[in-house]
Amino acid sequence: MTKVLLCLALLLSTLAKGTEDPDWWRKAVIYEIYPRSFADTNDDGIGDLNGITAHLDYLKDLGVDAIWITPFYPSPQVDFGYDISDYRSIDPQYGTMEDFDRLMREATKRGIRVINDMVLNHTSDQHPWFKDSASSRRSKRADWYVWHDPDSKGHPPNNWQSIFGHSAWQWNERRKQFYYHAFYKEQPDLNFRNRAVRDAMYDVLRFWMDKGVAGFRLDAVPSLFEDPMLRDERYVEGVDAYGERKVSRQYTDNLPEVHDVLHELRQVTNEYPGRVLIGETYLPNAFELAKMYGKNRDELHLPMDTQLGFINRLAIADFREKLTEAETQLNGNPPLFVFDNHDNERSVDRYGDRVNDQPIQKLIATLLLTPRDAALIYYGEELGMRTNTPRRVEDVRDPIGRMGWPQEKGRDGERTPMQWNNDANAGFGGTRQPWLPIGEDYKTVNVAVESKQADSLLNYYKRLIKLRKENAQLRDGDFVMTDEKNNAVLSYIRQTHDGQAVLVALNFTGTSQTFSLDLTTRGVKGKHLKTLAASFASAEQIDLAHITLPQYGSYVGQVTP
Ligand code: GLC
């Protein structure tokens, strides 16, 4: 009897595990949450973990597979959480560990995975590791950060610059040395050449995976290493927003050693099935991006593909090229397309023209959600939230905006509170003024209003996400570019091996376009299209020989006989 029960238990657990696809991330829709700006449940003007938990039903309804939450660990908040002073607990501003555990449980119940942000490159200068390291050249962690002596004149060891402007070297009086910081001076770089540093960080990852997180978004991956010979960077043309000569970053960005660490991180992650490593990987081209997956698919699962989303103009040839590269240059790995995140002006302001913004936003949604990819959505992108750039330097919260005003206005604009409804403060919190102002358009651009409008951007996102899961071609099909000579309409099919296909067609111009397509050369039989989604009021069935798209129109249709 006990044997039978044991077998039954084993069978049940295998069945349960069987439903957990370890490759879930390949087609995932991942939703980025900036916790400070998502929802405030204790009325202090700052979003919190409970605010995320309170809105999980919304996220489930939207159809996301996972949420990536930007850092919520204890932090002096100089860089709003990217300066971590304790990697194993929760900043009281955002809640408690119990709140986090509840968020995990509630998300899991709804089939939503939780991905933590992980900042490896640097800690806060208030982290005990740094305090110890800075205390003396003979301290236990003396070599945990990147310390160097001044040059003979007492100046910094070379001309390296912080990504946030000015010298990357900060003087420390106690050690009589400089330390290196790729970002703010309050974010000293860890020394990844030191084995103890790596091991300490890997243990941090294990700590969170033991708690059940589905993986990590690794911050600032290309910044992990610097040239040990400290060679000066080459000066390149122009000055930065802070008025200093620009440097090339060949000795501080994307050094080959980065791959050793990514490889080790993958091994640590492999100790836990089904986890994913996403990377913040701003890179110059697809060739460098391909390397991030590892030669044997043994580094990052999903390095962010910023090639497509940051073309920053509706240039059809560029989109065709980048989509083709993602398909052909990444060794069959899925790209993780991203148009929006917490560091960049929102896509509507980079691609829109203020007249056709709604169809343009739908065009971007279609480009994000219908290729063979994993897709990243930044909170509010599904509503069409705009960048609310501060108008006065006094209002700026992001230090780079205060330092670089007015050339560099910082990143507050893309971090304003989520627009839930048209109550005071857009339903973000209570009566307390939110940490950043609410977008002026919140009465019309919000979840409550858009949920009720059949043709809203929100409903378009929902429709495409649902199709990605339910339509066999959009879910599993190959990606094949079609009609490549057309310089007004970008089109491609998603095709399964049984010859079934879905066509995606996008009008990149401000005028209506009519065209015909013959897909028989691609092995697709059929003369018609059954409309699955469109950014405009489309007939239910249309003829492949006569497709008309209004200006910036997007169309997704199943090829039928
Ligand atoms: C990444 C984060 C950004 C942060 C920086 C330093 O680029 O996305 O928000 O300021 O790293 O940690």
XYZ file of C-alpha atoms and ligand atoms in Angstrom:
573
model
C 0.000 0.000 0.000
C 2.717 2.491 0.993
C 4.522 1.565 -2.213
C 1.439 2.359 -4.273
C 1.017 5.684 -2.493
C 4.659 6.515 -3.045
C 4.387 5.720 -6.761
C 1.262 7.848 -6.975
C 2.986 10.758 -5.232
C 5.943 10.445 -7.576
C 3.673 10.355 -10.608
C 1.734 13.394 -9.422
C 4.880 15.384 -8.783
C 6.289 14.490 -12.219
C 3.002 15.531 -13.781
C 3.062 18.816 -11.891
C 6.649 19.450 -12.966
C 5.740 18.460 -16.520
C 3.435 21.447 -16.730
C 6.333 23.723 -15.865
C 8.048 24.192 -19.184
C 11.748 24.835 -18.444
C 11.929 26.750 -21.729
C 9.036 29.045 -20.846
C 11.254 32.105 -21.240
C 11.786 31.614 -24.993
C 8.354 33.018 -25.823
C 7.673 34.853 -22.618
C 6.024 38.203 -22.222
C 7.921 39.860 -19.399
C 6.514 42.954 -17.733
C 8.916 45.393 -16.120
C 7.716 47.069 -12.931
C 9.402 50.094 -11.406
C 8.069 49.461 -7.883
C 8.399 53.068 -6.768
C 5.935 54.080 -9.454
C 3.485 51.191 -9.761
C 1.067 51.445 -6.829
C 1.296 52.941 -3.362
C -0.704 51.105 -0.687
C 0.509 52.913 2.449
C 0.012 56.448 1.164
C 3.581 57.671 1.483
C 3.767 58.770 -2.143
C 6.050 55.849 -3.059
C 4.932 52.589 -4.634
C 5.497 49.354 -2.734
C 5.525 45.570 -3.043
C 1.965 45.333 -1.713
C 0.979 47.622 -4.550
C 2.254 45.036 -7.016
C 0.409 42.234 -5.215
C -2.790 44.299 -5.316
C -2.613 44.485 -9.100
C -1.650 40.925 -9.982
C -5.125 40.254 -11.382
C -4.598 43.074 -13.842
C -1.303 41.517 -14.943
C -2.857 38.097 -15.258
C -5.624 39.551 -17.364
C -3.049 41.299 -19.541
C -1.481 37.868 -20.018
C 2.105 38.359 -18.862
C 4.242 35.325 -18.013
C 6.609 37.069 -15.650
C 7.238 40.345 -13.917
C 10.701 41.838 -13.566
C 10.797 44.157 -10.585
C 13.584 46.751 -10.529
C 15.612 46.783 -7.266
C 13.678 46.881 -4.004
C 16.585 46.015 -1.684
C 17.764 48.369 1.061
C 19.410 51.321 -0.599
C 20.247 54.955 0.067
C 18.257 55.496 -3.186
C 20.858 57.723 -4.810
C 20.123 55.817 -8.029
C 16.642 54.754 -6.856
C 17.611 51.265 -5.793
C 20.505 50.565 -8.167
C 22.803 51.422 -5.270
C 22.234 48.417 -3.009
C 23.391 48.359 0.599
C 22.014 44.898 1.475
C 21.320 42.229 -1.130
C 19.254 39.970 1.085
C 16.421 42.082 2.402
C 13.767 44.589 1.436
C 13.996 48.362 1.697
C 11.378 49.422 4.304
C 10.115 51.989 1.758
C 8.913 49.069 -0.346
C 7.771 46.706 2.411
C 9.030 43.664 4.285
C 10.243 40.179 3.484
C 6.759 38.918 4.430
C 5.333 41.238 1.770
C 7.772 39.820 -0.743
C 6.881 36.233 0.175
C 3.181 37.052 -0.167
C 3.824 38.649 -3.554
C 5.655 35.465 -4.633
C 2.806 33.248 -3.435
C 0.067 35.323 -5.036
C 1.966 35.664 -8.305
C 2.624 31.917 -8.423
C -1.073 31.219 -7.855
C -1.803 33.227 -10.970
C 0.906 31.594 -13.048
C 3.079 34.725 -13.016
C 6.802 34.321 -12.385
C 8.837 36.874 -10.463
C 12.215 38.043 -11.759
C 14.510 40.103 -9.541
C 16.856 42.785 -10.709
C 20.426 41.992 -9.747
C 23.122 44.622 -9.667
C 26.475 42.846 -9.869
C 28.748 45.555 -11.169
C 28.607 47.793 -8.100
C 27.169 48.200 -4.633
C 26.197 51.293 -2.714
C 29.072 53.077 -0.982
C 27.007 52.369 2.163
C 27.257 48.597 1.718
C 29.269 46.997 4.575
C 31.590 45.454 1.954
C 32.574 48.869 0.688
C 32.815 50.400 4.126
C 35.225 47.644 5.082
C 37.156 47.946 1.833
C 37.457 51.719 2.198
C 38.553 51.520 5.823
C 42.127 50.433 5.124
C 44.389 48.906 2.498
C 44.753 45.961 4.864
C 41.048 45.327 5.556
C 39.452 41.944 4.937
C 37.807 43.194 1.754
C 40.619 45.532 0.693
C 40.615 44.094 -2.829
C 36.851 43.809 -3.335
C 36.586 47.087 -5.248
C 38.689 48.674 -7.987
C 41.286 50.729 -6.095
C 44.255 52.472 -7.677
C 46.959 54.907 -6.666
C 46.947 58.450 -8.041
C 49.383 59.353 -10.799
C 52.608 61.171 -9.915
C 50.750 64.501 -9.733
C 48.062 63.157 -7.446
C 45.499 63.008 -10.268
C 43.209 60.051 -11.107
C 45.067 57.118 -12.711
C 43.618 57.765 -16.192
C 40.919 59.557 -18.219
C 38.093 57.055 -17.732
C 34.667 58.590 -17.427
C 31.578 57.580 -15.559
C 28.583 56.688 -17.759
C 26.769 59.309 -15.692
C 29.365 61.973 -16.487
C 32.723 63.275 -15.166
C 35.723 61.258 -14.012
C 35.032 57.642 -13.054
C 37.565 57.922 -10.222
C 36.752 59.084 -6.708
C 39.389 59.924 -4.119
C 39.339 58.195 -0.740
C 41.265 59.989 1.962
C 41.705 56.990 4.250
C 43.270 54.710 1.694
C 44.850 57.628 -0.167
C 43.658 55.945 -3.336
C 41.015 56.364 -5.986
C 38.161 53.913 -6.534
C 36.480 53.327 -9.859
C 32.745 53.863 -10.422
C 31.128 53.254 -13.811
C 28.006 55.069 -12.551
C 27.570 57.521 -9.639
C 30.387 57.930 -7.139
C 28.011 56.402 -4.582
C 28.106 53.202 -6.700
C 31.682 51.856 -6.404
C 32.480 49.054 -8.872
C 33.125 45.626 -7.426
C 36.326 43.894 -8.468
C 35.147 40.901 -10.480
C 38.729 39.691 -10.848
C 38.474 38.710 -7.190
C 37.119 35.189 -6.672
C 35.615 36.042 -3.281
C 33.501 38.796 -4.852
C 32.124 36.434 -7.460
C 31.322 33.757 -4.912
C 29.599 36.251 -2.626
C 27.410 37.406 -5.485
C 26.595 33.877 -6.619
C 25.391 33.150 -3.109
C 23.088 36.154 -3.335
C 21.541 34.636 -6.452
C 21.056 31.317 -4.658
C 19.405 33.102 -1.749
C 16.689 34.510 -4.036
C 16.314 31.362 -6.103
C 15.735 29.467 -2.850
C 12.904 31.912 -2.254
C 11.425 30.910 -5.593
C 12.303 33.733 -7.974
C 12.270 32.670 -11.602
C 15.522 34.410 -12.432
C 17.302 37.699 -12.709
C 17.653 40.720 -14.882
C 21.354 41.426 -14.614
C 22.137 45.098 -14.515
C 24.916 46.731 -16.532
C 26.453 43.496 -17.840
C 29.015 45.097 -20.189
C 30.435 47.186 -17.327
C 31.698 44.284 -15.200
C 35.384 44.567 -16.161
C 37.952 47.255 -16.863
C 41.345 47.079 -18.496
C 43.870 45.932 -15.845
C 46.574 48.006 -17.567
C 44.485 51.126 -16.995
C 45.137 52.418 -20.497
C 43.656 55.836 -21.329
C 40.504 55.809 -23.460
C 40.679 57.409 -26.876
C 38.869 60.730 -27.207
C 36.079 60.728 -29.754
C 34.289 63.604 -31.381
C 32.007 65.844 -29.360
C 31.269 66.667 -25.766
C 28.801 64.965 -23.417
C 25.793 66.521 -21.679
C 28.112 67.666 -18.882
C 30.392 69.538 -21.272
C 33.290 67.064 -21.174
C 35.120 65.513 -24.126
C 33.656 62.129 -25.002
C 35.761 58.973 -24.672
C 35.549 55.695 -26.575
C 35.009 53.231 -23.703
C 37.055 50.506 -25.347
C 38.807 49.757 -22.038
C 35.768 49.837 -19.783
C 32.938 48.388 -21.830
C 32.224 44.810 -22.860
C 35.644 43.295 -22.154
C 36.043 39.574 -23.023
C 36.262 38.649 -19.321
C 32.541 39.463 -19.021
C 31.850 36.097 -20.642
C 33.697 34.163 -17.911
C 31.358 35.603 -15.322
C 28.256 35.046 -17.448
C 29.314 31.433 -17.869
C 29.677 30.983 -14.128
C 26.360 32.705 -13.500
C 24.690 30.285 -15.876
C 26.145 27.354 -13.963
C 24.805 28.745 -10.704
C 21.406 29.288 -12.310
C 21.414 25.738 -13.690
C 21.394 24.457 -10.119
C 17.720 25.500 -10.140
C 15.555 24.285 -13.020
C 13.554 26.691 -15.139
C 15.296 29.897 -14.088
C 16.287 32.601 -16.516
C 19.122 35.103 -16.858
C 18.184 38.274 -18.641
C 20.907 40.807 -19.319
C 20.979 44.536 -19.677
C 23.098 44.472 -22.800
C 23.365 47.672 -24.748
C 25.703 46.540 -27.519
C 26.808 47.957 -30.841
C 25.567 45.116 -33.069
C 23.998 41.666 -33.439
C 27.426 40.012 -33.516
C 28.198 41.170 -29.979
C 24.660 40.351 -28.886
C 24.967 36.779 -30.202
C 28.032 36.227 -28.008
C 25.989 36.969 -24.903
C 24.077 33.702 -25.264
C 27.372 31.805 -25.004
C 29.045 29.536 -27.553
C 27.159 26.536 -26.229
C 24.101 28.407 -25.036
C 25.797 28.549 -21.683
C 25.688 32.244 -20.785
C 22.600 34.501 -20.777
C 19.220 33.064 -21.743
C 17.911 36.426 -22.854
C 20.300 39.320 -23.383
C 18.125 42.328 -24.171
C 18.060 43.103 -27.870
C 18.199 46.874 -27.980
C 19.019 46.856 -31.696
C 15.394 46.848 -32.846
C 13.569 48.911 -30.245
C 16.007 51.799 -30.270
C 16.143 52.526 -33.998
C 14.135 55.567 -32.880
C 12.528 56.404 -36.209
C 10.053 54.525 -38.343
C 12.640 53.587 -40.950
C 11.340 50.469 -42.659
C 14.718 49.328 -44.025
C 16.283 49.479 -40.570
C 13.450 47.487 -39.020
C 13.647 44.882 -41.765
C 17.396 44.611 -41.273
C 17.245 44.315 -37.484
C 14.417 41.775 -37.561
C 16.349 39.723 -40.105
C 19.519 39.924 -38.032
C 17.682 38.777 -34.919
C 16.417 35.845 -36.940
C 19.680 34.901 -38.653
C 22.576 36.133 -36.494
C 21.615 34.923 -33.023
C 22.291 31.232 -33.721
C 18.633 30.344 -33.353
C 18.387 31.860 -29.891
C 15.274 33.928 -29.264
C 15.791 37.685 -29.139
C 14.337 39.610 -26.222
C 12.882 42.655 -27.908
C 12.487 45.784 -25.851
C 11.137 49.174 -26.863
C 10.689 50.697 -23.437
C 12.355 50.659 -20.045
C 13.067 52.857 -17.056
C 16.177 54.452 -18.601
C 14.849 55.782 -21.880
C 12.308 58.220 -23.177
C 9.126 56.239 -23.795
C 8.731 54.760 -27.273
C 5.654 56.852 -28.104
C 7.838 59.939 -27.845
C 10.614 58.400 -29.904
C 8.412 57.044 -32.701
C 5.214 59.073 -32.526
C 4.400 62.224 -34.487
C 1.702 63.521 -32.081
C -0.917 63.092 -34.844
C -0.878 59.366 -35.520
C 0.362 58.230 -32.150
C -2.327 55.610 -31.559
C -1.739 53.632 -34.752
C 2.018 54.080 -34.304
C 1.815 52.652 -30.779
C -0.137 49.701 -32.137
C 2.481 49.234 -34.836
C 5.160 49.038 -32.147
C 3.044 46.617 -30.108
C 2.746 44.421 -33.197
C 6.499 44.536 -33.847
C 7.081 43.573 -30.228
C 4.545 40.775 -29.930
C 4.334 38.982 -33.276
C 7.911 38.004 -34.282
C 9.601 34.868 -32.940
C 10.820 36.452 -29.721
C 10.523 37.001 -26.031
C 8.976 40.397 -25.375
C 9.515 42.988 -22.721
C 6.777 45.447 -21.783
C 7.503 48.377 -19.460
C 4.635 49.330 -17.152
C 2.330 51.844 -18.806
C 3.616 51.042 -22.305
C 0.423 49.023 -22.819
C -1.579 52.180 -22.062
C 0.457 54.533 -24.186
C 1.845 56.472 -21.224
C 4.091 59.296 -22.376
C 7.399 60.639 -21.101
C 6.597 63.353 -18.582
C 9.891 65.212 -18.659
C 10.323 67.719 -15.811
C 10.094 71.340 -16.917
C 12.138 72.880 -14.117
C 15.442 71.702 -12.724
C 14.025 72.107 -9.179
C 11.580 69.275 -9.903
C 14.197 66.789 -11.105
C 14.757 63.739 -8.891
C 17.229 61.746 -10.994
C 20.761 63.014 -10.199
C 21.944 62.872 -13.826
C 19.149 65.307 -14.665
C 20.193 67.713 -11.953
C 23.850 67.441 -12.965
C 23.290 67.699 -16.702
C 20.357 70.131 -16.912
C 19.234 71.266 -19.444
C 21.066 69.012 -21.955
C 20.428 65.917 -19.852
C 17.077 66.052 -18.077
C 17.383 62.669 -16.431
C 15.042 59.695 -16.397
C 12.142 60.953 -14.273
C 9.986 61.366 -17.368
C 9.682 57.641 -18.021
C 9.209 56.810 -14.333
C 6.018 58.693 -13.466
C 3.247 56.808 -11.626
C 1.204 54.110 -13.320
C -2.120 55.491 -14.505
C -4.830 53.207 -13.128
C -7.978 55.325 -13.323
C -9.149 58.919 -13.298
C -9.331 59.385 -9.536
C -7.029 61.935 -7.919
C -3.443 60.715 -8.394
C -4.622 58.355 -11.143
C -5.387 55.656 -8.584
C -1.651 55.277 -7.892
C -2.076 55.765 -4.138
C -4.052 57.763 -1.652
C -4.065 61.461 -1.043
C -0.344 61.960 -0.611
C 1.437 63.580 -3.509
C 3.315 60.894 -5.476
C 7.109 61.072 -5.649
C 6.862 62.147 -9.291
C 3.923 64.005 -10.854
C 1.119 62.126 -12.595
C 1.089 62.370 -16.394
C -1.213 65.133 -17.598
C -3.140 62.796 -19.870
C -4.169 60.423 -17.056
C -7.907 61.076 -17.432
C -7.922 59.396 -20.824
C -4.788 57.237 -20.714
C -5.477 54.813 -17.886
C -6.409 51.202 -17.187
C -10.046 51.833 -16.230
C -10.895 53.922 -19.284
C -8.964 51.781 -21.766
C -10.386 48.526 -20.452
C -13.795 49.718 -21.566
C -12.767 50.909 -25.041
C -12.811 48.067 -27.548
C -10.175 49.704 -29.757
C -7.860 50.966 -27.002
C -4.138 50.305 -27.004
C -4.559 48.232 -23.845
C -7.065 45.927 -25.515
C -4.788 45.642 -28.536
C -1.904 44.476 -26.301
C -4.215 41.980 -24.604
C -5.420 40.661 -27.941
C -1.883 40.150 -29.294
C -0.640 38.513 -26.090
C -3.588 36.123 -26.180
C -2.902 35.309 -29.835
C 0.768 34.670 -29.088
C -0.323 31.932 -26.733
C -3.306 30.492 -28.553
C -2.493 30.717 -32.231
C -0.168 27.859 -33.223
C 1.681 29.884 -35.872
C 2.290 32.908 -33.669
C 3.326 30.626 -30.854
C 5.554 28.103 -32.639
C 5.949 29.218 -36.224
C 9.132 30.143 -38.047
C 9.608 33.780 -38.930
C 9.874 34.508 -42.658
C 10.196 37.993 -44.103
C 7.967 38.609 -47.161
C 7.667 41.260 -49.865
C 11.130 42.556 -49.079
C 11.211 45.144 -51.846
C 8.188 46.998 -50.521
C 9.432 50.209 -48.965
C 6.121 51.224 -47.429
C 4.802 48.020 -45.874
C 6.841 45.659 -43.752
C 5.411 42.160 -43.803
C 6.340 38.735 -42.533
C 4.727 35.407 -41.940
C 4.878 33.042 -39.022
C 4.682 29.603 -40.482
C 4.408 26.126 -38.970
C 5.677 23.008 -40.689
C 2.184 21.935 -41.706
C 2.161 24.897 -44.122
C -0.201 27.019 -42.015
C 0.727 30.674 -41.763
C -0.173 33.951 -40.167
C 0.645 37.164 -41.985
C 1.717 40.331 -40.210
C 1.664 43.534 -42.277
C 2.664 46.982 -41.050
C 2.261 50.233 -42.909
C 5.282 52.374 -42.089
C 3.945 55.435 -43.895
C 1.476 58.238 -43.267
C -0.580 57.337 -46.351
C -2.869 54.417 -47.055
C -1.223 51.495 -48.906
C -2.721 48.796 -51.097
C -0.687 45.764 -52.138
C -0.974 42.096 -53.003
C 0.954 39.105 -51.758
C 1.670 35.762 -53.308
C 2.767 33.356 -50.606
C 2.758 30.195 -52.729
C 6.518 30.536 -53.289
C 6.857 30.208 -49.520
C 4.822 27.023 -49.530
C 1.749 28.713 -48.100
C -1.512 27.811 -49.760
C -4.448 30.182 -49.512
C -5.992 33.209 -51.113
C -7.545 34.903 -48.144
C -6.811 36.232 -44.723
C -8.974 35.790 -41.691
C -8.414 38.832 -39.509
C -6.953 38.030 -36.093
C -6.039 41.542 -34.988
C -5.879 44.941 -36.621
C -5.167 48.459 -35.465
C -8.112 49.667 -37.552
C -11.678 48.481 -38.220
C -10.936 45.676 -40.664
C -13.238 43.308 -42.531
C -13.280 39.807 -41.053
C -11.889 38.342 -44.233
C -9.721 39.962 -46.859
C -8.155 38.964 -50.125
C -4.395 38.351 -50.284
C -4.438 39.927 -53.729
C -5.844 43.147 -52.364
C -4.727 44.254 -48.919
C -5.284 47.853 -47.884
C -3.726 49.299 -44.775
C -4.590 52.802 -43.566
C -1.741 55.088 -42.491
C 0.485 53.341 -39.938
C -2.024 50.476 -39.937
C -1.088 47.085 -38.463
C -2.733 43.859 -39.556
C -2.448 40.254 -38.362
C -4.362 37.574 -40.269
C -4.519 33.801 -40.693
C -3.957 32.641 -44.261
C -7.005 30.628 -45.365
C -8.107 28.982 -48.654
C 21.347 50.238 -15.326
C 19.974 50.577 -14.795
C 19.946 52.037 -14.508
C 20.989 52.316 -13.445
C 22.362 51.821 -13.873
C 23.321 51.785 -12.749
O 21.626 50.881 -16.509
O 18.993 50.197 -15.715
O 18.693 52.484 -14.097
O 21.049 53.687 -13.207
O 22.307 50.504 -14.365
O 23.020 50.751 -11.866
